[in-house]
């Protein structure tokens, strides 16, 4: 065998050995080292099983929980996050589970939750290893450090209270169209069954289309429909371990995901280019999200005389995609669970309607009146407590650090069970699982006694930038619904909350609507 052949074989063996070592380190040695570190500090959890960890058990427990509805009086947590609850029951509150080869520590101490949210540079967002998940949306929610700070500064003007005021007509128009569809189903002075869930999804998607792209609303709707399909593909993908390189395989799902990405990118880029040309021609900026964002971006670049201080067109596109997904999902789930809860609690529905009619009568709700809706606000906050849009959030330890008394090495994940803290009897009292908006009669701070135990929109410096947008839209929609209809649960309603990304009613929300 020639020296050249020997050299080639040596190089091949060396490369293979290197990648085998990396694989073993990822799938075995590093997880075992992290497990030892956590157990030495008194944390308990199931032993690591390479390479999937608890993923198979997690998926099967969710599948089992979804197989049947629950009673209206049943605890929702065993259905929404059964495996997490079982882990806490088995190992105690100071425990961990395995998300593939990464240990995930469950954090239920409110002081630790506060520390995690406050130190956002150390405890960063969890990023899925599969780069294809980024096709859905990147933007502000997934950025870190300086890049996050830059984007937050540029996007902030779009969610200023003065700008939100200009978005009220879009809220009103979209809700009016939804109610007109209900009028067509329910006869004058009569009643009938309507599954309100798809209507609320459609209405909130139309709000996002109008507030994001204004006059380009119809094109925006097409983008939204594609983004919703992309979300389904990403969720399927997130339930499995990523095999490096698999995104390049010509599978049906891969091809469709890249096809959707190309269409969405091209559509949004086309809308942006039209806006930029109009701005160059001296036209006034439009009061929609895209117009405000482009104006803010342009001003920042001009002030510093350097494009690095602004966003690229690709980054603007990502922020638009994120606004579509996050904005629509949040408001639609808040509204559907609020309507379900008010169907179950007719006294609170009557109180809310009385407040709305006293402020507006049957007239169009205005900003000043919406800000005065105390009972409606209490109801929405209680709905967010019982059914937070995101039942859980997660963070990753970016670098070796201390959390409370724990020393956490880089690579550990942190699991913040939002809904568990929202339902904790030690925090909220014996009636924690019951619908009682009265607990928010003096505001959130009084209800929580200063603890970080209510965070439906996250908390700290990285609190959701769109929370005021979502709450204002929800108030407008709920006020208009209460003006026109009373509602109760249909006999066909099956109580089945479950988490996709946000907490959805698995079998919809069929209600009996009565025209007033």
Coordinates of C-alpha atoms in Angstrom, one line a residue:
X1 CA 0.0 0.0 0.0
X2 CA 1.5 3.3 -1.1
X3 CA 2.2 6.2 1.4
X4 CA -0.4 8.3 -0.4
X5 CA -3.1 5.6 0.2
X6 CA -2.0 5.2 3.8
X7 CA -2.3 9.0 4.2
X8 CA -5.8 9.1 2.8
X9 CA -6.9 6.3 5.0
X10 CA -5.4 8.0 8.0
X11 CA -7.2 11.2 7.2
X12 CA -10.5 9.4 6.7
X13 CA -10.1 7.5 10.0
X14 CA -9.2 10.7 11.8
X15 CA -12.2 12.6 10.5
X16 CA -14.6 9.7 11.3
X17 CA -13.1 9.4 14.8
X18 CA -13.5 13.1 15.4
X19 CA -17.2 13.0 14.5
X20 CA -17.8 9.8 16.4
X21 CA -16.2 11.5 19.5
X22 CA -18.5 14.6 19.0
X23 CA -21.5 12.4 18.7
X24 CA -20.6 10.4 21.9
X25 CA -19.9 13.7 23.7
X26 CA -23.3 15.1 22.7
X27 CA -25.3 12.0 23.3
X28 CA -23.6 10.5 26.3
X29 CA -20.6 12.1 28.1
X30 CA -21.9 15.6 28.4
X31 CA -25.5 14.6 29.5
X32 CA -23.9 12.2 32.1
X33 CA -21.7 15.0 33.4
X34 CA -24.6 17.5 33.7
X35 CA -26.7 14.8 35.4
X36 CA -24.0 14.2 38.0
X37 CA -23.7 17.9 38.7
X38 CA -27.5 18.3 39.2
X39 CA -27.8 15.3 41.5
X40 CA -24.9 16.3 43.6
X41 CA -26.9 19.5 44.4
X42 CA -30.0 17.5 45.6
X43 CA -32.1 17.7 42.4
X44 CA -33.9 14.6 41.5
X45 CA -35.2 13.2 38.2
X46 CA -35.3 10.2 36.0
X47 CA -32.0 8.7 34.8
X48 CA -30.8 9.8 31.4
X49 CA -31.6 7.5 28.5
X50 CA -29.7 8.2 25.3
X51 CA -30.4 10.0 23.0
X52 CA -34.1 10.9 23.5
X53 CA -34.3 11.3 27.2
X54 CA -37.9 11.7 28.3
X55 CA -39.2 12.8 24.9
X56 CA -41.0 9.5 24.1
X57 CA -42.7 9.5 27.6
X58 CA -43.6 13.2 27.2
X59 CA -45.2 12.7 23.8
X60 CA -47.1 9.6 24.9
X61 CA -48.5 11.3 28.0
X62 CA -49.8 14.2 25.9
X63 CA -51.3 11.8 23.4
X64 CA -53.0 9.9 26.2
X65 CA -54.3 13.2 27.9
X66 CA -55.7 14.4 24.5
X67 CA -57.6 11.2 23.9
X68 CA -60.6 12.3 26.0
X69 CA -62.2 15.5 27.3
X70 CA -62.4 16.4 31.0
X71 CA -65.2 17.7 33.2
X72 CA -65.7 21.4 33.5
X73 CA -64.8 21.2 37.2
X74 CA -61.6 19.1 36.6
X75 CA -58.1 20.5 37.0
X76 CA -56.8 21.5 33.6
X77 CA -53.1 21.0 34.4
X78 CA -53.0 17.1 34.1
X79 CA -54.4 17.5 30.6
X80 CA -52.2 20.4 29.4
X81 CA -48.8 19.2 30.9
X82 CA -49.3 15.7 32.3
X83 CA -45.7 14.6 32.2
X84 CA -44.4 17.7 34.0
X85 CA -47.0 17.2 36.7
X86 CA -46.2 13.5 37.1
X87 CA -42.5 14.4 37.4
X88 CA -43.1 16.9 40.2
X89 CA -45.4 14.4 42.1
X90 CA -42.7 11.7 41.7
X91 CA -39.5 13.6 42.4
X92 CA -40.7 16.8 44.2
X93 CA -40.6 20.4 43.1
X94 CA -36.8 20.5 42.9
X95 CA -36.6 18.1 39.9
X96 CA -35.5 17.8 36.3
X97 CA -36.4 15.9 33.2
X98 CA -34.6 15.2 29.9
X99 CA -35.4 17.0 26.6
X100 CA -33.2 14.8 24.4
X101 CA -29.7 14.9 25.8
X102 CA -30.3 18.2 27.7
X103 CA -31.5 18.2 31.3
X104 CA -34.4 20.6 32.0
X105 CA -34.7 21.8 35.6
X106 CA -38.3 22.6 36.6
X107 CA -38.5 26.0 38.4
X108 CA -41.5 26.8 40.6
X109 CA -39.9 29.2 43.1
X110 CA -41.2 32.7 42.4
X111 CA -37.9 34.3 43.5
X112 CA -36.0 32.1 41.1
X113 CA -38.5 32.9 38.3
X114 CA -37.9 36.6 39.0
X115 CA -34.1 36.1 38.8
X116 CA -34.4 34.1 35.5
X117 CA -36.5 36.8 33.8
X118 CA -34.4 39.7 35.2
X119 CA -31.0 38.2 34.0
X120 CA -32.1 37.7 30.4
X121 CA -28.4 37.9 29.2
X122 CA -27.5 34.8 31.2
X123 CA -30.8 32.9 30.9
X124 CA -31.5 33.1 27.2
X125 CA -34.3 31.8 25.0
X126 CA -34.2 28.1 24.1
X127 CA -33.5 27.6 20.4
X128 CA -34.4 24.4 18.6
X129 CA -31.4 22.7 17.1
X130 CA -33.2 22.3 13.8
X131 CA -32.5 25.5 11.7
X132 CA -35.8 24.9 9.8
X133 CA -37.8 26.0 12.9
X134 CA -36.5 29.5 12.1
X135 CA -38.6 29.5 8.9
X136 CA -41.7 30.2 11.0
X137 CA -40.4 33.4 12.6
X138 CA -37.2 34.7 14.2
X139 CA -37.4 38.4 15.1
X140 CA -37.5 39.9 18.5
X141 CA -38.6 36.9 20.4
X142 CA -35.5 34.8 19.5
X143 CA -32.8 37.5 19.4
X144 CA -30.3 38.0 22.3
X145 CA -28.1 40.7 23.7
X146 CA -27.2 43.7 21.5
X147 CA -29.2 42.6 18.5
X148 CA -32.3 42.2 20.7
X149 CA -31.8 45.6 22.2
X150 CA -31.5 47.2 18.8
X151 CA -34.7 45.5 17.5
X152 CA -36.6 46.3 20.6
X153 CA -35.7 50.0 20.3
X154 CA -36.8 50.2 16.7
X155 CA -40.1 48.3 17.2
X156 CA -41.1 50.1 20.4
X157 CA -42.7 53.1 18.6
X158 CA -45.2 50.8 16.8
X159 CA -46.7 49.8 20.2
X160 CA -46.8 53.3 21.8
X161 CA -50.2 54.2 23.1
X162 CA -50.6 57.0 20.6
X163 CA -49.9 54.5 17.7
X164 CA -52.3 51.9 19.2
X165 CA -55.1 54.5 19.1
X166 CA -54.8 54.6 15.3
X167 CA -55.3 50.8 15.2
X168 CA -58.7 50.9 16.9
X169 CA -60.6 51.2 13.5
X170 CA -58.9 47.9 12.4
X171 CA -60.1 46.3 15.6
X172 CA -63.6 47.6 15.2
X173 CA -63.9 46.7 11.5
X174 CA -62.7 43.1 11.9
X175 CA -65.0 42.5 14.9
X176 CA -68.0 44.1 13.1
X177 CA -67.4 41.7 10.2
X178 CA -67.4 38.7 12.6
X179 CA -70.5 39.8 14.4
X180 CA -72.3 40.3 11.0
X181 CA -71.6 36.6 10.3
X182 CA -73.1 35.6 13.6
X183 CA -76.1 37.8 12.8
X184 CA -76.6 35.8 9.6
X185 CA -76.7 32.6 11.6
X186 CA -78.8 33.7 14.5
X187 CA -82.3 35.1 13.7
X188 CA -83.5 38.4 15.1
X189 CA -84.3 37.9 18.8
X190 CA -83.5 34.2 18.5
X191 CA -80.7 31.9 19.5
X192 CA -78.6 29.2 17.9
X193 CA -75.3 27.2 18.2
X194 CA -72.1 28.7 16.9
X195 CA -68.6 27.4 17.2
X196 CA -67.0 30.7 18.0
X197 CA -63.4 29.5 18.0
X198 CA -62.8 29.6 14.2
X199 CA -64.6 32.9 14.0
X200 CA -62.3 34.4 16.7
X201 CA -59.2 33.0 14.9
X202 CA -60.3 34.6 11.6
X203 CA -61.2 37.9 13.3
X204 CA -57.8 38.2 15.0
X205 CA -55.9 37.2 11.9
X206 CA -57.8 40.0 10.0
X207 CA -56.8 42.5 12.7
X208 CA -53.2 41.5 12.3
X209 CA -53.4 41.8 8.5
X210 CA -54.9 45.3 8.7
X211 CA -52.7 46.6 11.5
X212 CA -49.5 45.2 9.9
X213 CA -50.1 46.0 6.3
X214 CA -53.0 48.5 6.1
X215 CA -54.2 48.8 2.5
X216 CA -52.3 45.6 1.6
X217 CA -54.7 43.7 3.9
X218 CA -55.8 41.0 1.4
X219 CA -52.2 40.1 0.5
X220 CA -51.5 40.0 4.3
X221 CA -54.3 37.5 4.7
X222 CA -52.6 35.1 2.3
X223 CA -49.3 35.5 4.2
X224 CA -51.1 34.7 7.4
X225 CA -52.7 31.5 6.1
X226 CA -49.2 30.3 4.9
X227 CA -47.7 31.2 8.3
X228 CA -50.4 29.1 10.1
X229 CA -49.5 26.1 7.9
X230 CA -45.8 26.7 8.6
X231 CA -46.5 26.6 12.4
X232 CA -48.1 23.2 12.1
X233 CA -44.9 21.8 10.3
X234 CA -42.6 23.4 12.9
X235 CA -44.7 21.9 15.8
X236 CA -44.4 18.4 14.3
X237 CA -40.7 18.9 14.0
X238 CA -40.2 20.1 17.5
X239 CA -41.5 16.8 18.9
X240 CA -38.5 14.9 17.6
X241 CA -34.7 14.9 17.9
X242 CA -33.0 16.8 15.1
X243 CA -30.7 14.7 13.0
X244 CA -28.0 17.0 11.5
X245 CA -28.4 17.4 7.8
X246 CA -32.0 16.0 7.7
X247 CA -33.2 19.5 6.6
X248 CA -31.6 18.9 3.2
X249 CA -33.4 15.7 2.5
X250 CA -36.1 16.1 -0.3
X251 CA -39.0 15.0 1.9
X252 CA -42.5 16.3 1.3
X253 CA -42.5 18.4 4.5
X254 CA -39.1 19.9 3.8
X255 CA -40.1 20.9 0.2
X256 CA -43.3 22.4 1.4
X257 CA -41.7 24.4 4.2
X258 CA -39.2 26.0 1.9
X259 CA -41.9 26.6 -0.7
X260 CA -43.9 28.5 2.0
X261 CA -40.9 30.4 3.1
X262 CA -40.1 31.6 -0.5
X263 CA -43.7 32.7 -1.1
X264 CA -43.9 34.6 2.3
X265 CA -40.5 36.2 1.8
X266 CA -41.4 37.3 -1.8
X267 CA -44.8 38.7 -0.7
X268 CA -43.6 40.7 2.2
X269 CA -40.5 42.0 0.4
X270 CA -42.9 43.2 -2.4
X271 CA -45.0 45.1 0.1
X272 CA -41.9 46.6 1.7
X273 CA -40.4 47.7 -1.6
X274 CA -43.7 49.5 -2.5
X275 CA -43.6 51.3 0.8
X276 CA -40.0 52.3 0.5
X277 CA -40.6 53.7 -3.0
X278 CA -43.5 55.7 -1.6
X279 CA -41.4 57.0 1.3
X280 CA -38.7 58.1 -1.2
X281 CA -41.3 59.9 -3.2
X282 CA -42.2 61.9 -0.2
X283 CA -45.5 60.2 0.8
X284 CA -46.4 60.3 4.4
X285 CA -45.8 57.1 6.4
X286 CA -48.9 55.0 7.1
X287 CA -50.0 54.3 10.6
X288 CA -49.7 50.6 10.4
X289 CA -47.0 48.4 11.9
X290 CA -45.0 48.2 8.7
X291 CA -45.1 51.9 8.1
X292 CA -44.1 52.8 11.7
X293 CA -41.3 50.2 11.7
X294 CA -39.9 51.4 8.4
X295 CA -40.1 55.0 9.5
X296 CA -38.4 54.2 12.9
X297 CA -35.7 52.2 11.0
X298 CA -35.0 55.0 8.5
X299 CA -34.8 57.6 11.3
X300 CA -32.3 55.5 13.2
X301 CA -30.1 55.0 10.2
X302 CA -30.2 58.7 9.3
X303 CA -29.3 59.8 12.9
X304 CA -26.2 57.6 13.0
X305 CA -25.3 57.8 9.3
X306 CA -24.7 54.1 9.3
X307 CA -26.9 51.2 8.1
X308 CA -25.6 49.0 10.9
X309 CA -27.8 50.9 13.4
X310 CA -30.9 49.8 11.5
X311 CA -32.5 46.6 10.4
X312 CA -31.9 44.9 7.1
X313 CA -35.0 44.2 4.9
X314 CA -34.7 40.5 5.8
X315 CA -34.9 41.4 9.5
X316 CA -37.9 43.6 8.9
X317 CA -39.5 40.7 7.1
X318 CA -38.8 38.4 10.2
X319 CA -40.4 41.0 12.5
X320 CA -43.5 41.1 10.3
X321 CA -43.7 37.3 10.3
X322 CA -43.4 37.2 14.1
X323 CA -46.1 39.8 14.5
X324 CA -48.4 37.6 12.4
X325 CA -47.9 34.5 14.4
X326 CA -47.6 35.9 18.0
X327 CA -50.2 38.6 17.7
X328 CA -53.0 36.5 16.3
X329 CA -52.5 33.5 18.5
X330 CA -52.4 35.4 21.8
X331 CA -55.6 37.4 21.3
X332 CA -57.7 34.6 19.8
X333 CA -57.0 32.2 22.7
X334 CA -57.6 35.0 25.3
X335 CA -61.0 35.7 23.8
X336 CA -62.1 32.1 23.3
X337 CA -61.3 31.1 27.0
X338 CA -62.9 34.3 28.2
X339 CA -66.1 33.5 26.3
X340 CA -66.1 29.9 27.7
X341 CA -65.5 31.1 31.2
X342 CA -68.3 33.7 31.0
X343 CA -70.6 31.0 29.6
X344 CA -69.9 29.1 32.7
X345 CA -70.3 32.1 35.0
X346 CA -73.4 34.0 33.9
X347 CA -73.3 36.4 36.8
X348 CA -69.9 37.8 35.6
X349 CA -71.2 37.9 32.0
X350 CA -74.1 40.0 33.2
X351 CA -71.8 42.3 35.2
X352 CA -69.5 42.8 32.3
X353 CA -72.4 43.6 29.9
X354 CA -73.9 46.1 32.3
X355 CA -70.5 47.9 32.5
X356 CA -70.2 48.0 28.7
X357 CA -73.7 49.3 28.2
X358 CA -73.3 51.9 30.8
X359 CA -70.1 53.2 29.1
X360 CA -71.1 52.8 25.4
X361 CA -74.7 51.8 25.1
X362 CA -74.9 50.2 21.7
X363 CA -72.4 52.7 20.2
X364 CA -68.9 52.1 18.9
X365 CA -66.4 51.7 21.8
X366 CA -63.8 54.4 22.0
X367 CA -60.3 54.4 23.5
X368 CA -61.3 56.4 26.6
X369 CA -64.2 54.1 27.4
X370 CA -62.1 50.9 26.8
X371 CA -59.5 52.2 29.3
X372 CA -62.3 52.6 31.9
X373 CA -63.6 49.0 31.6
X374 CA -62.7 47.8 35.1
X375 CA -64.8 44.7 35.3
X376 CA -64.0 43.6 31.7
X377 CA -60.3 44.0 32.6
X378 CA -60.6 42.0 35.7
X379 CA -62.3 39.2 33.7
X380 CA -59.6 39.2 31.0
X381 CA -56.8 39.0 33.7
X382 CA -58.5 36.1 35.4
X383 CA -58.9 34.4 32.1
X384 CA -55.2 34.9 31.4
X385 CA -54.5 33.4 34.9
X386 CA -56.5 30.3 34.4
X387 CA -55.6 29.8 30.7
X388 CA -52.3 31.7 29.9
X389 CA -51.7 31.7 26.2
X390 CA -48.3 30.0 26.8
X391 CA -48.7 27.4 29.5
X392 CA -45.0 27.1 29.9
X393 CA -41.8 29.0 28.9
X394 CA -38.2 27.9 28.9
X395 CA -34.7 29.3 29.1
X396 CA -31.2 27.9 28.6
X397 CA -28.2 28.5 30.7
X398 CA -25.9 30.5 28.4
X399 CA -22.8 30.3 30.7
X400 CA -21.9 28.6 34.0
X401 CA -23.9 30.6 36.6
X402 CA -25.6 30.6 40.0
X403 CA -29.4 30.5 40.4
X404 CA -30.4 30.8 44.0
X405 CA -28.4 28.1 45.8
X406 CA -27.9 26.1 42.5
X407 CA -24.7 26.2 40.5
X408 CA -25.8 25.6 36.9
X409 CA -23.4 24.7 34.1
X410 CA -23.9 25.9 30.6
X411 CA -26.2 23.6 28.6
X412 CA -28.8 23.1 31.3
X413 CA -32.3 24.1 30.3
X414 CA -34.9 25.8 32.7
X415 CA -38.6 25.1 32.6
X416 CA -41.0 27.7 33.9
X417 CA -44.5 26.2 34.3
X418 CA -46.5 29.4 34.0
X419 CA -49.9 27.7 34.4
X420 CA -48.7 25.8 37.5
X421 CA -47.8 29.0 39.3
X422 CA -51.0 30.6 38.1
X423 CA -53.0 27.8 39.8
X424 CA -50.9 27.5 42.9
X425 CA -53.2 27.4 46.0
X426 CA -50.3 28.6 48.3
X427 CA -50.2 31.8 46.2
X428 CA -53.8 32.3 45.2
X429 CA -55.7 30.6 48.0
X430 CA -58.0 27.5 48.2
X431 CA -60.1 28.8 45.3
X432 CA -57.0 29.1 43.0
X433 CA -58.6 26.9 40.3
X434 CA -61.9 28.7 40.3
X435 CA -62.9 31.7 38.1
X436 CA -62.9 34.7 40.4
X437 CA -62.1 38.0 38.7
X438 CA -62.6 39.8 42.0
X439 CA -59.0 38.8 42.9
X440 CA -57.9 41.5 40.4
X441 CA -60.2 44.2 41.7
X442 CA -57.2 46.3 42.9
X443 CA -54.9 45.4 40.1
X444 CA -52.2 42.8 39.5
X445 CA -49.7 44.0 42.1
X446 CA -52.2 43.7 44.9
X447 CA -53.4 40.3 43.7
X448 CA -49.9 38.9 43.5
X449 CA -48.6 40.7 46.6
X450 CA -45.5 41.7 44.6
X451 CA -44.5 38.1 43.8
X452 CA -43.7 37.0 40.2
X453 CA -46.5 34.5 40.0
X454 CA -48.6 36.0 37.2
X455 CA -46.8 36.4 33.9
X456 CA -49.1 35.6 30.9
X457 CA -47.0 37.9 28.7
X458 CA -43.6 36.9 30.3
X459 CA -42.0 39.4 32.7
X460 CA -39.0 41.7 33.1
X461 CA -37.0 43.5 30.3
X462 CA -38.2 40.9 27.8
X463 CA -41.9 41.2 28.6
X464 CA -44.1 40.8 25.5
X465 CA -43.9 44.1 23.5
X466 CA -47.4 43.5 22.1
X467 CA -49.3 43.0 25.4
X468 CA -51.0 46.3 25.3
X469 CA -52.0 45.7 21.7
X470 CA -53.5 42.3 22.7
X471 CA -55.4 43.6 25.7
X472 CA -56.8 46.6 23.8
X473 CA -58.0 44.3 21.0
X474 CA -59.5 41.8 23.4
X475 CA -61.4 44.6 25.3
X476 CA -62.8 46.0 22.0
X477 CA -63.9 42.5 20.8
X478 CA -65.4 41.5 24.1
X479 CA -67.2 44.8 24.6
X480 CA -68.8 44.5 21.1
X481 CA -69.8 40.9 21.6
X482 CA -71.5 41.7 24.9
X483 CA -73.4 44.6 23.3
X484 CA -75.0 42.2 20.7
X485 CA -75.1 38.7 22.3
X486 CA -75.5 36.7 25.4
X487 CA -74.0 33.3 25.4
X488 CA -73.8 30.0 27.2
X489 CA -72.1 26.6 26.7
X490 CA -73.8 24.3 24.1
X491 CA -74.6 20.8 25.2
X492 CA -72.1 19.7 22.4
X493 CA -69.2 21.6 24.1
X494 CA -66.4 19.2 25.2
X495 CA -63.9 20.7 27.6
X496 CA -60.5 19.8 26.2
X497 CA -57.8 22.5 26.7
X498 CA -54.5 21.4 25.1
X499 CA -51.2 23.2 24.2
X500 CA -50.0 23.4 20.6
X501 CA -47.9 26.4 20.9
X502 CA -50.6 28.3 22.8
X503 CA -53.5 26.7 24.8
X504 CA -56.4 25.8 22.4
X505 CA -59.8 24.3 22.9
X506 CA -59.2 20.9 21.2
X507 CA -62.8 20.4 20.0
X508 CA -63.6 24.1 19.4
X509 CA -66.0 26.3 21.4
X510 CA -69.6 25.6 20.4
X511 CA -71.8 28.2 22.3
X512 CA -75.5 29.0 22.3
X513 CA -75.7 32.6 21.2
X514 CA -78.8 34.8 21.9
X515 CA -79.2 38.0 20.0
X516 CA -80.0 40.9 22.2

